[in-house]
């Protein structure tokens, strides 16, 4: 599904990703953990096509296509979804209109017909319920004035609506209270399936209690320095990242 | 025509064609004619004309429009009506009120609405205290021109406590004539104490012809009166448009104005507001969209002459292609106008590098116990917003349009009618769509 090999990327003259490898198969859930500033969000952004990064080496093949040949919207239409660590506020952009534009452009790319108003609303209401979000959200501007938790839930709600093949959740758990965390995790789990893969970026083991990963990776200084099963997350929780320097030196 | 530029406006001064006018009006006209002839043309050394030249306007050789277009049928209006917008409709064609095209409907007691010329003929005294009542002498150049040719327009008079529920819609329609014409309507709006109304002025055209509209709007609000005043300038892309709005407010009156500017090649809008009684409120909002070959020039002059009044000026602009705009906003707070609350803001979204805006908010505060603020911004579309939208599968052109419409939405939302909001959003969207293709 996703195959990243030897990925190097810069911001300005600063190299952030330094030879990153990652293979994600269909239906797999991969957790990525790692210290602040290690490049987790950068990795997510480079995959989804945000401007401002220079890819200097390596490749990222998704569903048989080289992601770096594609515009961000083309990647989304292929089935890539990023739940932002910091969702962007869009003042004056009506949520319903936004969701409809997004869904229809993705459906069109998949060769499906645009949804009529009635089926669209039905679908939206059903997905809102999964995330325990209120209808009133639809009338508001996208993320504008949303609380931190609402923004995060809104990201997962969008994911539920757009049904991507690969979703990257960048610290979706940070800023959520315990109940919201559970709601979000339930939402994510409801979307798990043999055809849908996920990369879950998090600092906390707690999320992984709810969303059980198949693999856990440690990203440090722009590379995956260790991979393992979910027990690796427990180990990190216990030991912290202090051992990393030694590990990176050794590598 | 070459040597003396003043000659360019001589033909705006042709004698009005109406029958016998009352003496007082004749003396307004002739006074203004002499005044204009003695005057220098607006030039760039005047503060109010620093950014905008009248040269292109002069070059057209406009002549005063003096005929009523009677050939139009109500069906011809079809394409300019706003679907679902239920109004008292009054139609002016090339500056003349045309009853055959209008659908005023019924009015509550104490309300007089109709053509200015008709009222001048039937009851001139009703207008005597109203015409030129809000415009200070010496009148600004183009207002003086309007006075010199004063002959028709719309009159809206509400007696004490009168309330008109449905919006009063003034459609100012321009239709191309054989030669370039200037229409100079004078609109008179008076709300007596505690009266309430919504007035929507729409400047539109059939076809893309060259013409000029030089309108003067006089608005006076009595005590406790409430007026919602929405103005939509959607002239032909080759047209010239001038508005001089003069607003005077008595105690505790409320004025909520929205000025939408989408059309015209060259447009100049002067909004003058003056508080005459305390605890009054004036809100001036605006949205302008200027592209290739367009200049949209706004001047606000808000005079806090008395204490305890509130004003809010909020204009937003979107500029694309080689579009140009000017925002010159002045708020004057007199020495004893304590407890004044004034907030001015002008924000501009630049969609191209060739677009240009001159923005100049000016607060002149002579009182010491006031709350006044101003802010201006000139920026581009936030790339984070674009990326967010595109990451959801939305194409770049649509993403740009959505962000622009969101920006404009803050102003459009304040329009009173859903039908009009939709109409304006659609018009803005359509213009943005045309630009992203080019
Ligand atoms: N636009 C930018 N300009 C300059 N430096 C940047 C930029 N974007 C990222 N960086 C730097 O790249 C490094 C990696 O940042 P990134 O956001 O990917 O870290 P992260 O692993 O997601 O951290 P966190 O856990 O705090 O979210 C940091 O040192 C950051 O300061
Ligand atoms: Mg991050």
XYZ file of C-alpha atoms and ligand atoms in Angstrom:
721
model
C 0.000 0.000 0.000
C 2.687 2.487 1.046
C 6.373 1.959 0.521
C 8.806 4.628 1.644
C 12.472 4.129 0.880
C 15.465 6.208 1.870
C 13.412 9.382 2.184
C 15.371 12.553 2.814
C 13.735 15.954 3.093
C 14.810 19.478 3.968
C 13.191 22.535 5.354
C 15.350 25.355 4.059
C 18.935 24.107 4.432
C 18.041 21.958 7.382
C 17.718 18.260 6.752
C 14.800 16.887 8.787
C 14.207 13.450 7.296
C 17.431 11.535 6.882
C 16.827 8.277 5.145
C 13.460 7.114 6.331
C 12.130 3.644 5.415
C 8.632 2.425 6.080
C 6.431 -0.300 4.582
C 2.711 -0.271 5.293
C 0.582 -3.132 4.032
C -3.199 -3.182 3.500
C -5.192 -3.162 6.725
C -2.159 -2.551 8.924
C -1.974 -0.017 11.691
C 1.456 1.435 12.336
C 2.213 3.645 15.291
C 5.041 6.137 15.054
C 6.457 7.501 18.259
C 9.461 9.673 18.876
C 10.703 12.772 20.644
C 9.550 16.292 19.886
C 11.141 17.661 16.769
C 12.206 14.273 15.456
C 10.346 14.761 12.164
C 7.029 12.969 12.635
C 4.848 15.815 11.385
C 7.354 16.586 8.673
C 7.024 13.014 7.454
C 3.219 13.304 7.441
C 3.370 16.617 5.585
C 5.855 15.417 2.993
C 3.613 12.432 2.266
C 0.528 14.596 1.853
C 2.267 17.178 -0.274
C 2.505 20.303 1.780
C 4.682 22.963 0.162
C 7.921 24.130 1.764
C 9.768 20.836 1.955
C 12.500 19.753 -0.403
C 12.648 16.029 -1.041
C 16.312 15.349 -1.833
C 16.367 11.565 -2.002
C 14.229 8.470 -1.761
C 10.739 7.588 -2.869
C 7.235 7.098 -1.557
C 5.043 4.762 -3.580
C 1.360 4.701 -2.652
C -1.087 2.442 -4.476
C 1.465 2.047 -7.225
C 1.947 5.782 -7.748
C 4.936 7.911 -6.858
C 3.449 10.404 -4.399
C 6.020 13.030 -5.261
C 4.642 13.264 -8.798
C 1.233 14.251 -7.463
C -0.444 17.420 -6.208
C -1.890 17.276 -2.682
C -5.450 16.976 -4.011
C -4.426 14.111 -6.299
C -2.927 12.263 -3.349
C -6.150 12.772 -1.410
C -8.159 11.462 -4.338
C -5.958 8.377 -4.414
C -7.047 7.715 -0.853
C -4.470 9.427 1.339
C -5.754 11.330 4.338
C -3.953 13.421 6.918
C -5.566 14.237 10.242
C -3.647 17.391 11.117
C -1.804 17.872 14.376
C -3.002 21.481 14.159
C -6.184 21.624 12.062
C -6.461 24.876 10.123
C -9.286 27.332 10.764
C -11.131 28.454 7.653
C -13.155 31.523 8.612
C -16.268 31.983 6.524
C -15.962 28.594 4.806
C -19.122 26.705 5.611
C -18.509 23.198 6.925
C -21.274 21.526 4.934
C -20.149 23.146 1.719
C -16.575 22.140 2.443
C -17.445 18.519 3.205
C -19.560 18.252 0.105
C -16.839 19.698 -2.116
C -14.287 17.321 -0.613
C -16.460 14.228 -0.778
C -17.625 14.883 -4.308
C -14.169 15.540 -5.671
C -12.962 12.291 -4.135
C -15.991 10.321 -5.318
C -15.541 11.712 -8.790
C -11.932 10.575 -8.818
C -13.076 7.087 -7.812
C -15.521 7.066 -10.693
C -18.543 7.372 -8.407
C -21.400 9.780 -8.948
C -21.792 12.938 -6.863
C -24.146 12.474 -3.942
C -27.448 14.289 -4.069
C -28.331 16.627 -1.215
C -30.494 14.118 0.638
C -28.090 11.177 0.637
C -25.246 13.521 1.461
C -27.023 14.827 4.525
C -27.997 11.364 5.628
C -24.410 10.179 5.330
C -23.059 13.189 7.160
C -25.484 12.812 10.053
C -24.667 9.175 10.432
C -20.925 9.896 10.592
C -21.419 12.789 12.992
C -23.092 10.401 15.380
C -20.114 8.075 15.381
C -17.936 10.929 16.592
C -20.592 12.219 19.024
C -20.539 15.552 17.225
C -23.455 17.934 17.159
C -25.373 18.827 13.972
C -24.779 22.487 14.665
C -21.200 21.935 13.566
C -22.411 21.728 9.991
C -23.595 25.314 9.957
C -20.334 26.672 11.292
C -17.185 27.642 9.478
C -14.584 24.887 9.210
C -12.699 24.647 12.533
C -13.282 28.349 13.202
C -13.670 28.870 16.915
C -13.723 25.107 17.538
C -12.208 23.969 20.812
C -9.022 21.928 20.586
C -10.940 18.702 21.151
C -13.631 19.602 18.620
C -10.988 20.227 16.000
C -9.470 16.812 16.544
C -12.833 15.085 16.461
C -13.673 17.016 13.324
C -10.570 15.580 11.662
C -11.667 12.028 12.400
C -15.190 12.881 11.313
C -13.791 13.989 7.954
C -11.842 10.765 7.749
C -15.016 8.793 8.422
C -16.742 10.668 5.631
C -13.977 10.474 3.049
C -13.095 6.813 3.735
C -9.418 6.955 2.784
C -7.216 3.942 2.066
C -4.403 5.276 4.192
C -4.957 7.679 7.037
C -2.148 9.426 8.859
C -3.265 10.603 12.276
C -0.819 13.168 13.578
C -1.188 13.370 17.354
C -4.932 13.151 17.144
C -4.943 12.224 20.828
C -3.180 15.308 22.131
C -5.562 17.768 23.719
C -8.379 15.261 24.074
C -9.992 14.531 27.401
C -10.393 10.889 28.370
C -13.955 10.559 27.099
C -13.137 12.260 23.819
C -10.120 10.023 23.420
C -12.350 7.007 23.690
C -14.851 8.435 21.195
C -12.113 9.205 18.711
C -10.525 5.789 19.175
C -13.900 4.112 18.675
C -14.348 6.148 15.529
C -10.973 5.117 14.249
C -11.546 1.461 15.127
C -14.896 1.497 13.354
C -13.009 2.407 10.206
C -10.448 -0.322 10.480
C -10.697 -2.938 7.816
C -8.640 -5.159 5.571
C -8.387 -2.439 2.937
C -7.697 0.547 5.153
C -4.309 1.231 6.676
C -3.309 3.790 9.271
C -0.240 5.538 10.508
C -0.873 6.775 14.016
C 1.572 9.342 15.330
C 1.420 9.676 19.076
C 3.431 10.376 22.190
C 1.287 8.278 24.444
C 0.856 4.630 25.033
C -2.686 5.329 26.178
C -4.014 5.817 22.653
C -2.483 2.529 21.642
C -4.489 0.783 24.339
C -7.553 1.806 22.389
C -6.198 1.606 18.866
C -4.073 -1.481 18.853
C -1.227 -1.145 16.400
C 0.282 -3.996 14.421
C 3.663 -2.295 14.480
C 5.335 0.413 16.511
C 8.215 2.485 15.157
C 10.519 4.915 16.823
C 11.374 7.935 14.730
C 14.389 9.889 15.898
C 16.458 12.487 14.110
C 14.709 11.836 10.851
C 14.969 8.064 10.728
C 13.139 5.011 11.985
C 15.629 3.677 14.462
C 13.604 0.865 15.889
C 10.523 -1.125 14.988
C 8.608 -3.726 16.898
C 5.203 -4.885 18.053
C 2.972 -3.051 20.479
C 5.165 -4.048 23.403
C 7.709 -1.516 22.103
C 5.306 1.258 23.044
C 5.228 -0.029 26.620
C 8.958 -0.124 26.730
C 9.130 3.493 25.541
C 6.630 4.519 28.154
C 8.900 3.037 30.776
C 12.318 4.050 29.522
C 11.607 7.324 27.725
C 13.831 8.344 24.861
C 17.065 8.760 26.789
C 18.641 5.678 25.212
C 18.147 7.046 21.695
C 21.358 8.998 21.375
C 23.370 5.894 21.981
C 21.218 3.988 19.516
C 21.551 6.632 16.787
C 25.312 6.807 17.312
C 25.550 3.062 16.981
C 23.489 2.967 13.784
C -11.894 70.138 -25.885
C -8.147 69.890 -25.646
C -7.223 73.032 -23.804
C -9.857 73.376 -21.111
C -10.665 70.139 -19.375
C -13.650 71.746 -17.671
C -15.405 71.534 -21.006
C -15.488 67.791 -20.486
C -18.158 68.322 -17.852
C -19.995 71.135 -19.624
C -22.350 68.666 -21.244
C -23.229 67.232 -17.817
C -24.720 70.642 -17.118
C -27.369 70.675 -19.838
C -30.601 72.185 -18.602
C -32.872 69.606 -17.013
C -35.786 68.849 -19.274
C -38.562 68.841 -16.690
C -41.357 71.335 -16.851
C -41.581 74.283 -14.553
C -39.523 73.603 -11.448
C -40.118 75.437 -8.192
C -37.987 78.545 -7.771
C -36.011 77.157 -4.873
C -34.960 74.167 -6.974
C -34.107 76.356 -9.948
C -31.877 78.396 -7.722
C -30.149 75.241 -6.369
C -29.480 74.182 -9.912
C -28.222 77.464 -11.250
C -26.136 78.038 -8.127
C -24.505 74.642 -8.577
C -23.927 75.279 -12.278
C -22.085 78.485 -11.570
C -20.227 76.870 -8.736
C -19.002 74.004 -10.907
C -17.956 76.316 -13.739
C -15.916 78.417 -11.352
C -14.271 75.389 -9.816
C -11.058 73.576 -10.634
C -11.415 69.963 -11.607
C -10.620 67.401 -8.927
C -6.874 66.875 -9.129
C -4.265 64.741 -7.459
C -3.079 67.480 -5.096
C -6.390 67.345 -3.305
C -6.269 64.806 -0.497
C -9.552 63.249 -1.600
C -8.280 62.705 -5.141
C -4.737 61.642 -4.435
C -5.032 58.166 -5.841
C -7.660 58.577 -8.489
C -7.639 60.566 -11.674
C -10.760 61.834 -13.421
C -8.938 61.848 -16.736
C -10.466 58.658 -18.117
C -13.883 59.906 -17.058
C -13.377 63.196 -18.901
C -12.206 61.489 -22.036
C -15.552 59.790 -22.525
C -17.332 63.074 -23.256
C -20.463 61.981 -21.416
C -23.589 64.037 -21.942
C -26.519 64.449 -19.574
C -29.068 61.774 -20.255
C -32.412 63.342 -21.040
C -34.683 60.694 -22.407
C -36.737 58.065 -20.737
C -36.279 54.575 -22.090
C -39.831 53.554 -22.634
C -39.138 50.676 -24.975
C -38.330 48.311 -22.101
C -40.954 45.803 -21.056
C -41.223 44.266 -17.598
C -39.969 41.003 -19.141
C -36.677 42.701 -19.948
C -36.041 42.972 -16.214
C -36.139 39.219 -15.797
C -32.371 38.766 -16.036
C -31.587 41.364 -13.387
C -34.094 40.391 -10.731
C -32.811 38.462 -7.736
C -34.715 35.170 -7.493
C -36.767 34.930 -4.346
C -36.094 38.500 -3.286
C -39.520 39.850 -2.287
C -39.454 43.623 -2.321
C -41.263 46.860 -3.016
C -39.604 47.337 -6.376
C -38.879 50.724 -7.921
C -37.055 50.939 -11.192
C -35.073 53.805 -12.628
C -33.773 53.552 -16.162
C -30.838 55.798 -17.000
C -31.653 57.890 -13.977
C -35.396 58.278 -14.631
C -38.100 56.677 -12.558
C -40.192 54.360 -14.723
C -43.535 53.490 -13.108
C -44.361 50.962 -15.854
C -41.425 48.790 -14.806
C -41.891 49.236 -11.085
C -43.877 47.093 -8.691
C -44.110 49.195 -5.553
C -47.019 47.319 -3.984
C -48.909 48.735 -1.027
C -47.491 50.982 1.621
C -48.464 51.356 5.230
C -49.817 54.668 6.411
C -47.367 57.547 6.635
C -45.131 56.269 3.857
C -44.441 58.028 0.568
C -42.191 56.308 -1.914
C -41.857 57.128 -5.583
C -40.104 59.080 -8.305
C -38.587 62.420 -7.379
C -39.760 64.224 -10.483
C -43.348 63.127 -9.981
C -43.305 64.380 -6.424
C -41.739 67.655 -7.517
C -44.708 68.127 -9.789
C -47.420 67.055 -7.398
C -46.137 68.277 -4.048
C -42.856 70.156 -4.269
C -43.135 71.403 -0.696
C -42.691 67.857 0.573
C -39.160 68.019 -0.821
C -38.222 71.572 -0.117
C -36.694 70.827 3.279
C -35.178 67.585 2.084
C -33.183 68.320 -1.036
C -29.628 69.425 -0.279
C -30.478 69.175 3.408
C -27.614 66.822 4.263
C -24.908 68.072 1.888
C -22.601 70.745 3.219
C -21.681 73.706 1.025
C -19.566 74.005 -0.958
C -20.627 70.645 -2.308
C -17.971 68.255 -3.508
C -17.428 68.576 -7.241
C -19.504 65.650 -8.435
C -22.305 66.295 -5.972
C -22.485 69.863 -7.292
C -22.736 68.439 -10.802
C -25.557 66.239 -9.598
C -27.314 69.237 -8.063
C -26.929 71.215 -11.271
C -28.757 68.496 -13.177
C -31.128 67.502 -10.374
C -34.273 66.211 -12.009
C -35.223 62.715 -10.911
C -34.411 59.898 -8.543
C -36.124 58.005 -5.779
C -37.872 59.480 -2.789
C -38.492 57.487 0.373
C -40.315 59.366 3.115
C -41.464 57.619 6.280
C -43.554 59.495 8.794
C -43.152 59.094 12.560
C -43.310 55.466 13.644
C -43.924 54.143 10.134
C -42.499 50.689 9.559
C -41.983 49.128 6.145
C -41.377 45.417 6.565
C -40.375 44.322 3.102
C -37.166 45.762 1.643
C -37.588 48.751 -0.636
C -35.591 47.832 -3.701
C -34.287 50.507 -5.981
C -33.086 49.087 -9.262
C -31.007 51.607 -11.133
C -30.798 50.155 -14.586
C -28.537 51.516 -17.282
C -29.157 50.772 -20.900
C -26.692 51.757 -23.597
C -27.694 54.678 -25.785
C -26.174 55.885 -29.035
C -23.809 58.171 -27.272
C -22.247 57.869 -23.835
C -24.634 59.328 -21.301
C -24.404 60.298 -17.688
C -27.351 59.724 -15.379
C -27.424 61.818 -12.231
C -30.165 60.543 -9.960
C -30.783 62.156 -6.592
C -32.259 59.877 -3.980
C -33.901 61.353 -0.927
C -34.450 59.145 2.094
C -36.013 60.467 5.260
C -37.116 58.405 8.233
C -38.983 60.387 10.848
C -38.797 59.485 14.512
C -38.940 55.738 15.232
C -39.561 54.817 11.595
C -37.946 51.642 10.260
C -37.094 50.425 6.787
C -34.689 48.484 4.634
C -33.504 50.106 1.431
C -31.592 48.125 -1.158
C -30.055 50.016 -4.059
C -28.877 47.961 -6.977
C -26.942 49.502 -9.849
C -27.109 47.187 -12.825
C -27.010 47.290 -16.605
C -28.270 45.500 -19.642
C -25.265 44.837 -21.845
C -21.696 46.041 -21.465
C -22.098 49.587 -22.650
C -20.175 52.698 -21.667
C -22.092 55.098 -19.456
C -21.738 56.988 -16.236
C -23.861 57.050 -13.120
C -23.345 59.996 -10.811
C -25.738 59.463 -7.940
C -26.244 61.399 -4.769
C -28.083 59.778 -1.898
C -29.314 61.889 0.974
C -30.339 60.003 4.075
C -31.614 61.561 7.247
C -32.718 59.571 10.244
C -34.914 61.011 12.946
C -34.766 60.022 16.591
C -34.903 56.251 17.175
C -35.215 55.548 13.467
C -33.647 52.386 12.082
C -32.449 52.014 8.518
C -30.783 49.052 6.945
C -29.217 50.332 3.744
C -27.668 47.887 1.329
C -26.051 49.060 -1.870
C -24.909 46.803 -4.659
C -22.802 48.313 -7.409
C -22.838 45.874 -10.296
C -22.505 48.290 -13.208
C -21.346 47.237 -16.659
C -17.608 46.481 -16.856
C -17.171 49.546 -19.057
C -19.146 51.907 -16.887
C -18.145 54.735 -14.591
C -19.905 55.039 -11.283
C -19.998 57.741 -8.643
C -21.913 57.787 -5.404
C -22.033 60.579 -2.889
C -23.898 59.354 0.162
C -24.773 61.904 2.835
C -26.113 60.530 6.073
C -27.290 62.557 9.034
C -28.406 60.824 12.223
C -30.448 62.074 15.131
C -30.446 60.747 18.656
C -30.514 56.992 19.152
C -30.979 56.247 15.471
C -29.361 53.217 13.885
C -27.913 52.956 10.430
C -26.565 49.688 9.058
C -25.005 50.141 5.674
C -23.444 47.557 3.389
C -21.707 48.589 0.175
C -20.930 45.862 -2.303
C -18.759 46.876 -5.255
C -18.309 44.348 -8.040
C -18.835 46.188 -11.289
C -17.709 49.275 -13.217
C -14.408 50.102 -14.748
C -14.008 53.157 -12.563
C -16.024 53.698 -9.432
C -15.832 56.292 -6.761
C -17.902 56.034 -3.616
C -17.987 58.724 -0.947
C -19.803 57.836 2.243
C -20.316 60.767 4.579
C -21.936 60.224 7.953
C -22.645 62.814 10.591
C -24.082 62.351 14.049
C -26.420 65.100 15.141
C -27.867 63.443 18.241
C -26.335 61.322 20.983
C -26.429 57.536 21.377
C -26.766 56.966 17.663
C -25.034 54.145 15.857
C -23.657 53.933 12.351
C -22.266 50.776 10.803
C -20.609 51.004 7.414
C -19.577 47.731 5.912
C -18.191 47.098 2.486
C -16.927 44.452 0.141
C -15.164 45.181 -3.102
C -13.788 42.911 -5.773
C -11.620 44.491 -8.430
C -9.882 42.837 -11.347
C -8.266 43.763 -14.640
C -9.055 47.276 -15.751
C -11.045 48.111 -12.631
C -10.535 50.863 -10.114
C -12.791 50.937 -7.072
C -12.252 53.930 -4.840
C -13.907 54.338 -1.428
C -13.853 57.356 0.828
C -15.458 57.318 4.223
C -15.942 60.384 6.317
C -17.564 59.794 9.666
C -18.117 62.845 11.803
C -18.590 62.202 15.502
C -19.789 65.728 16.164
C -21.622 64.855 19.392
C -20.875 62.594 22.388
C -21.935 59.003 23.050
C -22.192 57.720 19.489
C -20.854 54.533 18.035
C -19.544 53.881 14.578
C -18.044 50.853 12.965
C -16.387 50.847 9.578
C -15.471 47.451 8.197
C -14.411 47.139 4.560
C -12.908 44.102 2.900
C -11.461 43.879 -0.563
C -10.342 41.175 -2.944
C -8.036 42.264 -5.740
C -7.023 40.158 -8.673
C -5.395 40.645 -12.060
C -4.453 44.272 -12.426
C -7.308 45.403 -10.210
C -6.919 48.546 -8.100
C -8.710 49.806 -5.048
C -8.514 52.728 -2.690
C -9.791 52.814 0.852
C -9.559 56.205 2.486
C -11.398 56.133 5.763
C -11.578 59.132 8.013
C -13.176 59.292 11.426
C -13.363 62.665 13.052
C -14.100 62.920 16.760
C -14.963 66.449 17.846
C -13.584 67.967 21.021
C -16.681 67.408 23.116
C -17.682 64.097 21.515
C -16.762 62.163 24.659
C -17.545 58.456 24.989
C -17.274 58.018 21.267
C -16.771 54.422 20.236
C -15.321 54.016 16.755
C -13.682 51.011 15.148
C -12.374 51.042 11.614
C -10.950 48.126 9.720
C -9.897 47.546 6.137
C -8.578 44.162 5.068
C -7.450 43.254 1.598
C -6.742 39.965 -0.055
C -4.380 40.238 -3.008
C -4.676 37.430 -5.525
C -2.060 38.683 -7.936
C 1.184 40.588 -7.852
C -0.065 43.229 -10.256
C -3.054 44.132 -8.119
C -2.807 47.276 -6.073
C -4.494 48.804 -3.077
C -3.987 52.081 -1.269
C -5.425 51.951 2.191
C -5.421 54.847 4.539
C -7.444 54.874 7.739
C -7.359 58.186 9.539
C -8.593 58.827 13.027
C -8.658 62.474 14.007
C -9.509 62.542 17.660
C -9.942 65.763 19.560
C -11.803 64.343 22.571
C -9.941 62.535 25.368
C -12.418 60.001 26.705
C -13.026 57.807 23.676
C -12.601 54.265 22.460
C -11.230 54.305 18.951
C -9.319 51.762 16.958
C -8.275 51.094 13.427
C -6.495 48.369 11.555
C -5.646 47.545 7.996
C -4.151 44.502 6.398
C -2.996 43.685 2.894
C -2.179 40.016 2.485
C -2.260 36.962 0.333
C -4.262 33.798 0.686
C -2.893 31.812 3.595
C -1.075 28.793 2.069
C -1.983 26.715 5.148
C -5.649 27.143 4.303
C -5.064 26.128 0.712
C -3.114 23.062 1.766
C -5.782 22.021 4.220
C -8.464 22.173 1.542
C -6.340 20.482 -1.094
C -5.428 17.699 1.332
C -9.155 16.919 1.306
C -9.199 16.410 -2.447
C -10.363 19.904 -3.377
C -8.698 21.352 -6.484
C -6.488 24.370 -6.094
C -8.720 26.808 -8.019
C -11.762 25.765 -5.992
C -9.751 25.932 -2.779
C -8.705 29.503 -3.605
C -12.264 30.429 -4.389
C -13.499 28.910 -1.151
C -10.973 30.864 0.899
C -11.886 34.095 -0.937
C -15.593 33.529 -0.486
C -14.954 32.793 3.161
C -13.131 36.095 3.433
C -15.962 37.916 1.684
C -18.532 35.977 3.671
C -18.057 38.082 6.780
C -19.572 41.024 4.907
C -22.051 39.138 2.713
C -23.485 37.474 5.816
C -24.600 40.839 7.124
C -27.043 41.388 4.263
C -30.587 41.110 5.550
C -32.066 38.748 2.995
C -31.065 35.175 2.280
C -31.942 35.651 -1.396
C -29.642 38.628 -1.719
C -26.842 36.905 0.191
C -27.011 33.990 -2.200
C -27.100 36.284 -5.197
C -24.014 38.196 -4.073
C -22.081 35.035 -3.142
C -22.862 33.625 -6.534
C -21.768 36.812 -8.301
C -18.529 36.959 -6.330
C -17.898 33.258 -6.959
C -18.553 33.640 -10.650
C -16.118 36.530 -10.961
C -13.463 34.624 -9.034
C -14.004 31.607 -11.206
C -13.464 33.675 -14.337
C -10.172 34.959 -12.940
C -8.765 31.571 -12.012
C -9.303 30.380 -15.550
C -7.256 33.185 -17.025
N 8.705 25.278 8.358
C 9.756 24.981 9.147
N 10.780 25.845 9.289
C 11.838 25.551 10.059
N 11.955 24.415 10.752
C 10.972 23.514 10.655
C 9.827 23.741 9.856
N 9.013 22.673 9.940
C 9.633 21.817 10.781
N 10.811 22.311 11.204
C 11.740 21.673 12.128
O 11.836 20.327 11.784
C 11.965 19.545 12.942
C 10.935 18.446 12.920
O 9.661 19.011 13.154
P 8.345 18.147 13.203
O 7.202 19.073 13.329
O 8.333 17.225 12.051
O 8.566 17.345 14.544
P 7.594 16.326 15.286
O 8.336 15.052 15.377
O 6.275 16.286 14.638
O 7.528 16.996 16.716
P 6.307 17.062 17.775
O 6.332 15.773 18.511
O 6.677 18.182 18.674
O 5.042 17.310 17.012
C 11.874 20.476 14.122
O 13.172 20.768 14.573
C 11.232 21.700 13.540
O 11.620 22.859 14.229
Mg 4.379 16.887 15.177
